[in-house]
Short mmCIF file of C-alpha atoms and ligand atoms in Angstrom, two decimals:
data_model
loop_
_atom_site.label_atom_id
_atom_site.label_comp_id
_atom_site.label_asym_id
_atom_site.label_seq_id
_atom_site.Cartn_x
_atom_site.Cartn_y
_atom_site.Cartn_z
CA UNK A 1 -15.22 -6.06 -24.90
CA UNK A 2 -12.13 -7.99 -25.80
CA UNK A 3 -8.42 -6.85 -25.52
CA UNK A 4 -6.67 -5.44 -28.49
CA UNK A 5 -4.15 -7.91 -29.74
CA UNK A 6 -0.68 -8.04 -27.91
CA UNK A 7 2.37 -10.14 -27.67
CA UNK A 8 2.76 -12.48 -24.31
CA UNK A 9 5.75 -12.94 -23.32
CA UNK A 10 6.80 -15.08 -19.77
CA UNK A 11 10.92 -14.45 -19.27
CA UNK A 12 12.69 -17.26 -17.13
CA UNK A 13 14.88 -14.58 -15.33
CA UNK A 14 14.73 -10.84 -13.90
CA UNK A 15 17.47 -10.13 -15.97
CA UNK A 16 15.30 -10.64 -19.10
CA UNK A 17 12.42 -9.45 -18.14
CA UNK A 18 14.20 -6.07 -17.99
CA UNK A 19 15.81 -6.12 -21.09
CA UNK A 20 12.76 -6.83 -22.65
CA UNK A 21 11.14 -4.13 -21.24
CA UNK A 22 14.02 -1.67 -22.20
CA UNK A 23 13.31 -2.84 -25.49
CA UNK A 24 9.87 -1.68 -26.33
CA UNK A 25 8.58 1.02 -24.38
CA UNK A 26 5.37 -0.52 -25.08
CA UNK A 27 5.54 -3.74 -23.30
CA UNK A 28 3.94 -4.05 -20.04
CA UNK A 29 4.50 -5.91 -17.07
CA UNK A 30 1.63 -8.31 -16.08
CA UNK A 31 1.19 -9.92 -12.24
CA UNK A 32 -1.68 -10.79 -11.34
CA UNK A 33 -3.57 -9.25 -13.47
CA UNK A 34 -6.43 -7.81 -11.30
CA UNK A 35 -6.09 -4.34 -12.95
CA UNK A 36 -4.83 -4.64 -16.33
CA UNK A 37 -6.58 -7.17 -17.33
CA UNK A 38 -9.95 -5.18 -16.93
CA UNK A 39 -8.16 -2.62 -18.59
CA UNK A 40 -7.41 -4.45 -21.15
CA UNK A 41 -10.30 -5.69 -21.79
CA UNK A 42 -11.94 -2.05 -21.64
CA UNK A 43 -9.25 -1.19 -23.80
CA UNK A 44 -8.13 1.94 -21.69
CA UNK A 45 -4.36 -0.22 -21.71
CA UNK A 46 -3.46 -1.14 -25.34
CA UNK A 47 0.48 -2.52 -24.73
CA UNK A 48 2.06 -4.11 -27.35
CA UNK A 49 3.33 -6.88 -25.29
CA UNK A 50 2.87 -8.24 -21.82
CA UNK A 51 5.88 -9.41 -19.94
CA UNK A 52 4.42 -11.90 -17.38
CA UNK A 53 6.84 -11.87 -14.04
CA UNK A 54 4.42 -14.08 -11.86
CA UNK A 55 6.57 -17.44 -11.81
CA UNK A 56 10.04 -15.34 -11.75
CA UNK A 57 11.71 -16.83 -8.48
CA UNK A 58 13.80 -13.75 -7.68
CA UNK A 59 10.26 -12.00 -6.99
CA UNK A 60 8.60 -14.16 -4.73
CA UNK A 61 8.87 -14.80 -0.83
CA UNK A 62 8.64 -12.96 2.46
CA UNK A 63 11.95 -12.75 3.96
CA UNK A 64 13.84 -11.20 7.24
CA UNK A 65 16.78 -8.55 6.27
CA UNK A 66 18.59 -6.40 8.45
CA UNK A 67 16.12 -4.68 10.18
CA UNK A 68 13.54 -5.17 7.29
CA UNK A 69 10.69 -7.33 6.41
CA UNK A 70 11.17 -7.79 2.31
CA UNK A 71 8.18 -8.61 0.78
CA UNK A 72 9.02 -9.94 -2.67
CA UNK A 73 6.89 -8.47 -5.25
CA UNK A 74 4.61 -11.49 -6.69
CA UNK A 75 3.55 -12.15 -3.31
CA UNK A 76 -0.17 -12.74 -3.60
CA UNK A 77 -1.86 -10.58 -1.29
CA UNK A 78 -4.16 -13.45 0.38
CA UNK A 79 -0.58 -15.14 1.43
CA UNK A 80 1.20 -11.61 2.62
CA UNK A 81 -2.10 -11.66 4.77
CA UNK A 82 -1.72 -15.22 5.92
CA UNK A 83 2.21 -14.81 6.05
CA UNK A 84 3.61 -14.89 10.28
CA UNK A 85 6.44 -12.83 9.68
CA UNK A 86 4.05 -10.10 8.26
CA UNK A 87 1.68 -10.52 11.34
CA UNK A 88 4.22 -10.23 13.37
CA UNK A 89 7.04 -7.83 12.42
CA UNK A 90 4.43 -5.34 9.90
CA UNK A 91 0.94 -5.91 11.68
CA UNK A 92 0.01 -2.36 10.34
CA UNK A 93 0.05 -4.40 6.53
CA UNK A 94 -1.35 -7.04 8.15
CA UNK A 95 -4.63 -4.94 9.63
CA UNK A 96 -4.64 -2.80 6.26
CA UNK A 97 -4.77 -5.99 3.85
CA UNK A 98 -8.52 -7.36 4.54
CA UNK A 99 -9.51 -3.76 2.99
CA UNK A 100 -7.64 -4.48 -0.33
CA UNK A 101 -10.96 -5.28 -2.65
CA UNK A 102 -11.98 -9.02 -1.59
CA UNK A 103 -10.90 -12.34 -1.67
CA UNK A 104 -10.87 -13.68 -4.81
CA UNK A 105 -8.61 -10.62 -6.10
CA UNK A 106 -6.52 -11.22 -3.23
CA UNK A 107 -6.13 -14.72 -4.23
CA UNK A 108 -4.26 -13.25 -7.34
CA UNK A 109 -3.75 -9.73 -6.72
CA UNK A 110 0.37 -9.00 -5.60
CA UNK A 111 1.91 -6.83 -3.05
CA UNK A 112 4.43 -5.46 -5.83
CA UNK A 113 1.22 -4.75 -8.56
CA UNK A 114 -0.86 -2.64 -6.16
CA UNK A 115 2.36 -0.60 -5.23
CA UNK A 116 3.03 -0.43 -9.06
CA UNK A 117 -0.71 -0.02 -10.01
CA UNK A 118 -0.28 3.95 -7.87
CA UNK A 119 -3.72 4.14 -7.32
CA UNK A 120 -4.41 7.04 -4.50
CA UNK A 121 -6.72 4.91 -2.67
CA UNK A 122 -5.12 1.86 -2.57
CA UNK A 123 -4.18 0.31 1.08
CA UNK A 124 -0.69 -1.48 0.48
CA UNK A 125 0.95 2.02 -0.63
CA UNK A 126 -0.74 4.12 2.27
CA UNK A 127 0.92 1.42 4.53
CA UNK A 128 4.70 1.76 2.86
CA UNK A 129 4.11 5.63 3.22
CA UNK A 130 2.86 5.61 6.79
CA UNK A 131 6.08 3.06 7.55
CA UNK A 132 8.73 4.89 5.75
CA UNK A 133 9.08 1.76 3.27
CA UNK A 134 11.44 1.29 0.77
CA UNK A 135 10.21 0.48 -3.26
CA UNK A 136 13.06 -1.62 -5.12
CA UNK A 137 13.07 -2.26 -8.64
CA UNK A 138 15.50 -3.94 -11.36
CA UNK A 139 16.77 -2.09 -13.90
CA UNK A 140 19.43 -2.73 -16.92
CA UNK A 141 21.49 -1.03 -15.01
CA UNK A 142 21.22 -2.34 -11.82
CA UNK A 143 18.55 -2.33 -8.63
CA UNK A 144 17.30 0.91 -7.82
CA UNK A 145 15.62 2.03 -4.24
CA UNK A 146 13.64 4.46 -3.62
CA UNK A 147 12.01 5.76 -0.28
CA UNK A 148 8.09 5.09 -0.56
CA UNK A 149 7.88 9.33 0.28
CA UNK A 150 9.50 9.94 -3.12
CA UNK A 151 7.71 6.61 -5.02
CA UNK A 152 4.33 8.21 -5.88
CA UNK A 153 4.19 10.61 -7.99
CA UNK A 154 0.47 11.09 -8.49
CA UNK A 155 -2.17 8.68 -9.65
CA UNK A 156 -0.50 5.35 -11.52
CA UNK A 157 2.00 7.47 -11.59
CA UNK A 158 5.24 6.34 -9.87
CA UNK A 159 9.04 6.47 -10.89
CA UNK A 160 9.24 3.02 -12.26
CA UNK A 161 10.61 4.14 -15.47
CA UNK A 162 11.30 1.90 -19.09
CA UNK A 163 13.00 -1.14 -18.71
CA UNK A 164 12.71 -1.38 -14.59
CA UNK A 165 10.45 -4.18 -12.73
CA UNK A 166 9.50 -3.57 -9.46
CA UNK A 167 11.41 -6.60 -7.26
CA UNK A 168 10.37 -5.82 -3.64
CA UNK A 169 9.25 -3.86 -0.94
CA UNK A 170 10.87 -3.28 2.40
CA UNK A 171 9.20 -2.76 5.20
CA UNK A 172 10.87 -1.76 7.70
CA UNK A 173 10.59 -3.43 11.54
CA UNK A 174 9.72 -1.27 14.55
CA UNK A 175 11.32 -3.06 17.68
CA UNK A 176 9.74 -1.48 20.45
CA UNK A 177 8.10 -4.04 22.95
CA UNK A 178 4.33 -2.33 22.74
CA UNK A 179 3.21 -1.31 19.65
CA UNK A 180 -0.51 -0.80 18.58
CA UNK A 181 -1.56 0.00 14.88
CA UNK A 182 -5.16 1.20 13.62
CA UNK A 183 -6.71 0.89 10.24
CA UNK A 184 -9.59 2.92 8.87
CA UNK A 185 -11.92 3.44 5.54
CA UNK A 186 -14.52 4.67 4.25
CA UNK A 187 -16.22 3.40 0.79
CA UNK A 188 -19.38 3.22 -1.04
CA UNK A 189 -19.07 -0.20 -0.49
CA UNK A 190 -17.04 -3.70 0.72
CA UNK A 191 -14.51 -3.53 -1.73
CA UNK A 192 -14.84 -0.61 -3.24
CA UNK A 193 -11.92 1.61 -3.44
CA UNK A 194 -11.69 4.09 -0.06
CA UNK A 195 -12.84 7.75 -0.49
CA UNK A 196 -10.47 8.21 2.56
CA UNK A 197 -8.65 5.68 4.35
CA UNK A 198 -5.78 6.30 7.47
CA UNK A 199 -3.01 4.12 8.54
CA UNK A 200 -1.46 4.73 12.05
CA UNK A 201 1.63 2.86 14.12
CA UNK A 202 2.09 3.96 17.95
CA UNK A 203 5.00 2.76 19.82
CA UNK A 204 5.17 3.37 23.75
CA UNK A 205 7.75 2.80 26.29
CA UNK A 206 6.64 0.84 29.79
CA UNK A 207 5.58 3.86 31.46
CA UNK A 208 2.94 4.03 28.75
CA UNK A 209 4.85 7.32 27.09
CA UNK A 210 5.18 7.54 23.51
CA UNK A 211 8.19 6.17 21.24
CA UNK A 212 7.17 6.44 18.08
CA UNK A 213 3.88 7.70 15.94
CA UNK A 214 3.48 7.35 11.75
CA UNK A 215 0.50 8.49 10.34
CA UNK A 216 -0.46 7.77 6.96
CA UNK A 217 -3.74 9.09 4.63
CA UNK A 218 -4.51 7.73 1.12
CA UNK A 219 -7.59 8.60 -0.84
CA UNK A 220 -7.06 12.39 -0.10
CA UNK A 221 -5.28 13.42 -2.93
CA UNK A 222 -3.49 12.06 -6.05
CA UNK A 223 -1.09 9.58 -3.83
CA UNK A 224 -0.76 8.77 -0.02
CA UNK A 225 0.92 10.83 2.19
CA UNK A 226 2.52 10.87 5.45
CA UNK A 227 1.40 13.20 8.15
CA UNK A 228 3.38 14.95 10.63
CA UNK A 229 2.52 13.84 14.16
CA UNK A 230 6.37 14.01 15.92
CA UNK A 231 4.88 16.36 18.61
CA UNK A 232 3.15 13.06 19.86
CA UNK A 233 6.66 11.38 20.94
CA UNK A 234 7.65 11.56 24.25
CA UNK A 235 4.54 12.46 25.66
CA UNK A 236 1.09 10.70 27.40
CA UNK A 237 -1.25 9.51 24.60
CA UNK A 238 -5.18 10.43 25.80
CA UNK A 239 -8.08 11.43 23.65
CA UNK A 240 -7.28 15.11 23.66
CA UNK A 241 -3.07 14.50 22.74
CA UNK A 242 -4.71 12.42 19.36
CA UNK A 243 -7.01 15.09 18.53
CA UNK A 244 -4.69 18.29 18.79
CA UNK A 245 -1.47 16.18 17.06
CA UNK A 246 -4.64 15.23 14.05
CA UNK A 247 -5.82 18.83 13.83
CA UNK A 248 -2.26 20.58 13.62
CA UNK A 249 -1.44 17.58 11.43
CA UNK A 250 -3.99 18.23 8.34
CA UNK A 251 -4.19 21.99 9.48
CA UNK A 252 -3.34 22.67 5.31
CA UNK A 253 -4.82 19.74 3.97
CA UNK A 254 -5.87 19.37 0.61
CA UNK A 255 -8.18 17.40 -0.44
CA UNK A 256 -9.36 15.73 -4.22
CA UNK A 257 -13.14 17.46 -5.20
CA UNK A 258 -14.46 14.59 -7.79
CA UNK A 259 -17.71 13.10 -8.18
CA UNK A 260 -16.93 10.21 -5.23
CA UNK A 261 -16.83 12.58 -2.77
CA UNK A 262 -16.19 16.91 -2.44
CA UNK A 263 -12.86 18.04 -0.88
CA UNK A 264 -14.87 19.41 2.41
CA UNK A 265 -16.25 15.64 3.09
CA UNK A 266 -13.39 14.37 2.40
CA UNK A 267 -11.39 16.51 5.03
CA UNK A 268 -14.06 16.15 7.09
CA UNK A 269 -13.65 12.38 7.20
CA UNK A 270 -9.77 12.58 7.03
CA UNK A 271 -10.10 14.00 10.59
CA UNK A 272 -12.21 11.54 12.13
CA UNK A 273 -10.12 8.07 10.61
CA UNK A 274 -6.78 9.90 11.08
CA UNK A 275 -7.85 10.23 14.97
CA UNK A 276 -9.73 6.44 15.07
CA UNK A 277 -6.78 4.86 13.87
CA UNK A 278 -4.61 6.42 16.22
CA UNK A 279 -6.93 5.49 19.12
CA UNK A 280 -7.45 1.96 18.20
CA UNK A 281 -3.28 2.31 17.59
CA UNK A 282 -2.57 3.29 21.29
CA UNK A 283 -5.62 1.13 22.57
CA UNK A 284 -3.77 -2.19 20.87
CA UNK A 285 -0.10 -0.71 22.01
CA UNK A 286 -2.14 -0.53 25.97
CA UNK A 287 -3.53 -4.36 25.18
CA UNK A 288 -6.57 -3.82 24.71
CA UNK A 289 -8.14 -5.90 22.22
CA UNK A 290 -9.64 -3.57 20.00
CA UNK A 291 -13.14 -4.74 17.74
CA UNK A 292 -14.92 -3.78 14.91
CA UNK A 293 -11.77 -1.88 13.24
CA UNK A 294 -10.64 -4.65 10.97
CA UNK A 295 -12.54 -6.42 8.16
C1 LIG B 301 -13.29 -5.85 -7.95
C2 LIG B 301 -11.95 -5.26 -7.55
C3 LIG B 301 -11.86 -4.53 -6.39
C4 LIG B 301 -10.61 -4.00 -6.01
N1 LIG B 301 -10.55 -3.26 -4.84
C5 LIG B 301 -9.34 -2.79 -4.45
C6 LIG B 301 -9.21 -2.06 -3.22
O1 LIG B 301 -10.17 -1.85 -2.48
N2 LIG B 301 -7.98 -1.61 -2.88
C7 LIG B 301 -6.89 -1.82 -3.67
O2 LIG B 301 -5.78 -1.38 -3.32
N3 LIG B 301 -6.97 -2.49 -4.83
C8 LIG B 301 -8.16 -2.98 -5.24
N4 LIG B 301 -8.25 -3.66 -6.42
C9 LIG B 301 -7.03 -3.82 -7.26
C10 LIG B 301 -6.18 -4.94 -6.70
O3 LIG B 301 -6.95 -6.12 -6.64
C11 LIG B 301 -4.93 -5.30 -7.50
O4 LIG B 301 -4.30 -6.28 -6.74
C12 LIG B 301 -3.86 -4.30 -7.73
O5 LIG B 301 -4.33 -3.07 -8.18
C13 LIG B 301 -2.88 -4.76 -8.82
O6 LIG B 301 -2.20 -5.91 -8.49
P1 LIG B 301 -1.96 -7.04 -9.58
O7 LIG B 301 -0.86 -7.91 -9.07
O8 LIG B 301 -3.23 -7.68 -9.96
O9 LIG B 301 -1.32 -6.19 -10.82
P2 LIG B 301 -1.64 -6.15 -12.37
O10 LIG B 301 -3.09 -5.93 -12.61
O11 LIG B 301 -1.01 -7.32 -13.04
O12 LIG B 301 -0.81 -4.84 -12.78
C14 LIG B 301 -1.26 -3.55 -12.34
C15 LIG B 301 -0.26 -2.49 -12.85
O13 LIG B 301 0.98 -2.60 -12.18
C16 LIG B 301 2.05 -2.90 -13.11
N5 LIG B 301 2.91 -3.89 -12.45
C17 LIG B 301 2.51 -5.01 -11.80
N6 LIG B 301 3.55 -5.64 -11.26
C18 LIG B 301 4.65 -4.91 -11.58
C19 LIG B 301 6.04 -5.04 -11.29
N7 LIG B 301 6.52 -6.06 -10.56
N8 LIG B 301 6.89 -4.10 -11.80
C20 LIG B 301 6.42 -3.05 -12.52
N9 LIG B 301 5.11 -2.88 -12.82
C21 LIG B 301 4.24 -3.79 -12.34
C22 LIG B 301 1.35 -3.41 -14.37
O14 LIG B 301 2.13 -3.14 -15.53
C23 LIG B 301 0.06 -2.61 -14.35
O15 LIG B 301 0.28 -1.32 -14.85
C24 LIG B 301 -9.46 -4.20 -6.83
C25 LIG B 301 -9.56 -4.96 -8.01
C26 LIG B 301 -10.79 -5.48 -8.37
C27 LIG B 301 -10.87 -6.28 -9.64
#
C-alpha cells in the first residue's frame, strides 16, 4: 500500500520545527523513519505533514554534562552503540542496544524516535526508566524535562504534547568504581519486539557490598517500569539476596494478557530475566566476564 498524500517539510532550525508543529496539530515529526514510515504506508498514520528533524544540528551528538551522558535525539542507534562515551559512562544502553530490531534499522533508527515511538517493549525506554533518565523536549515556549518515570504514559503514548520535539535524553552517570549491568529478552524471534525484557545496574563498594541496584521491566504492561529493589543496598549480593529482592519486587505485578503472550507467562518470565539480569549485573560488577547475555 502507498501513503496517503502529505506535506514534507525539512526546517533548518529547532526553533522552526516547533512552530511548525504548533501550527497544525496534524504535522508529524519524522527521524528515521523506521516506524512511521511502515505506518504510513499501512496507512494506520495519515499526518498532514511531516516535519523531518534528521539533519537539525541542535539534535545530534553524544556529549558529557554535569554528571550526565546527553544523547542528542537523531543519534542513530548503530552509532549510540558504537559511541565510547556510551560504552563507557551508560554500558547498561550499551548491552540493551544489540536487542533494538537489527542492523539495518539501527543504521537509521534514533535514540530520540524509539523514546518518542512509546512502544512498551521497546529497549532504549526500559533503559532511561531503569536509570532514572531524563526526556527533554523543545517547545514554543521553551525546553521542557521530564523524569523518564513520569514520560510514558501508556503505549505511544508519552507527554510530548503539540508543538514540542523531543531534543535529548540524559542519562545519567553512575560513578562507582565496580559496576556490572545485565540485559535480558525474550521474543518470538531476533528482532522481534520482547514479550518481556529486564534491564538491571549493580554498583558495589570494594568489600563486594552493594551501592546501588535499578531494575527496570518493559514488555509487561502498557510502558516500562522501574522496580523496587532498595532492600538490596548495603548488603552481600548471592543467588538467594537476587531472588528474595525479585520476588518482593513484582510481588503485585501486573501483567498485559494479549495474543503474544497471557499475563501468567508473562509474570512467569518477568521473574526469571528480572533475576538473570541482576546476576549477570553483579557477576560483571565481580569481573567476571559474563557470555551468552548480549546479542
Ligand atoms: C523490522 C523492525 C524491527 C524492529 N524491532 C524493534 C525492537 O526490537 N525494539 C525496538 O525498540 N524497536 C524496534 N523497531 C523500531 C525501531 O527500529 C525504531 O528505531 C523506533 O521505533 C523509531 O525510531 P525512528 O528514529 O525510526 O523514528 P520514526 O519512525 O521516524 O518516528 C517514530 C515516532 O516517533 C515520533 N518522533 C520521532 N522523533 C521524534 C522527536 N525527536 N520528537 C518528537 N517525536 C518524534 C514520530 O513522530 C513517530 O510518531 C523495529 C523496527 C523494524 C522496522
Amino acid at each position: 500500500m502507498k501513503p496517503a498524500p502529505f506535506d514534507y517539510v525539512r526546517p533548518g532550525t529547532l526553533a522552526e520545527a516547533c512552530e511548525l508543529l504548533a501550527a497544525d496539530e496534524d504535522a508529524r515529526v519524522i527521524a528515521g523513519g523506521q516506524t512511521l514510515v511502515p505506518m504510513l504506508a499501512m496507512r494506520l498514520a495519515r499526518p498532514a505533514r511531516l516535519i523531518d528533524v534528521l539533519r537539525l544540528p541542535e539534535l545530534s551528538g553524544i556529549r558529557e554534562d554535569n554528571g550526565a551522558i546527553v544523547v542528542g535525539a537523531t543519534t542513530r542507534q548503530a552509532n549510540a552503540l558504537d559511541n565510547p562515551l556510551i560504552r563507557a559512562s551508560v554500558p547498561l544502553l550499551a548491552l540493551a542496544l544489540p536487542w533494538v530490531g537489527h542492523p539495518p534499522t539501527r543504521n537509521r533508527g534514533t535514540i530520540g524516535g524509539s523514546v518518542a515511538n512509546a512502544d512498551p517493549s521497546a529497549e532504549i525506554p526500559l533503559v532511561a526508566v531503569t536509570l532514572g533518565a531524563e526526556i527533554e523536549a523543545a517547545s514554543p515556549d521553551g525546553p521542557i524535562s521530564t523524569p523518564a518515570d513520569d514520560f510514558f504514559l501508556g503505549a505511544m503514548l508519552t507527554t510530548i504534547g503539540v508543538g514540542e520535539c523531543l531534543s535529548a535524553i540524559r542519562f545519567p552517570v553512575w560513578t562507582h568504581k565496580r559496576i556490572g549491568v545485565g540485559f535480558h529478552e525474550i521474543s518470538a524471534r531476533r528482532s522481534d519486539f520482547a514479550f518481556v525484557s529486564a534491564a538491571a545496574q549493580i554498583a558495589l563498594d570494594d568489600d563486594g557490598r552493594c551501592l546501588d541496584a535499578a531494575l527496570g521491566l518493559g514488555g509487561v504492561g502498557d510502558r516500562p517500569i522501574k522496580l523496587d529493589v532498595a532492600a538490596l543496598i548495603g548488603g552481600r549480593l548471592d543467588a538467594k539476596s537476587l531472588t528474595d529482592a525479585v520476588a518482593a519486587a513484582t510481588t503485585d505485578l501486573e501483567a498485559t494478557d494479549d495474543l503474544h503472550a497471557s499475563a501468567a507467562y508473562r509474570r512467569r518470565v518477568a521473574v526469571t530475566l528480572c533475576t538473570r539480569a541482576l546476576q549477570d549485573a553483579c557477576d560483571r560488577a565481580n569481573g567476571a566476564e559474563v557470555r551468552g547475555a548480549a546479542r
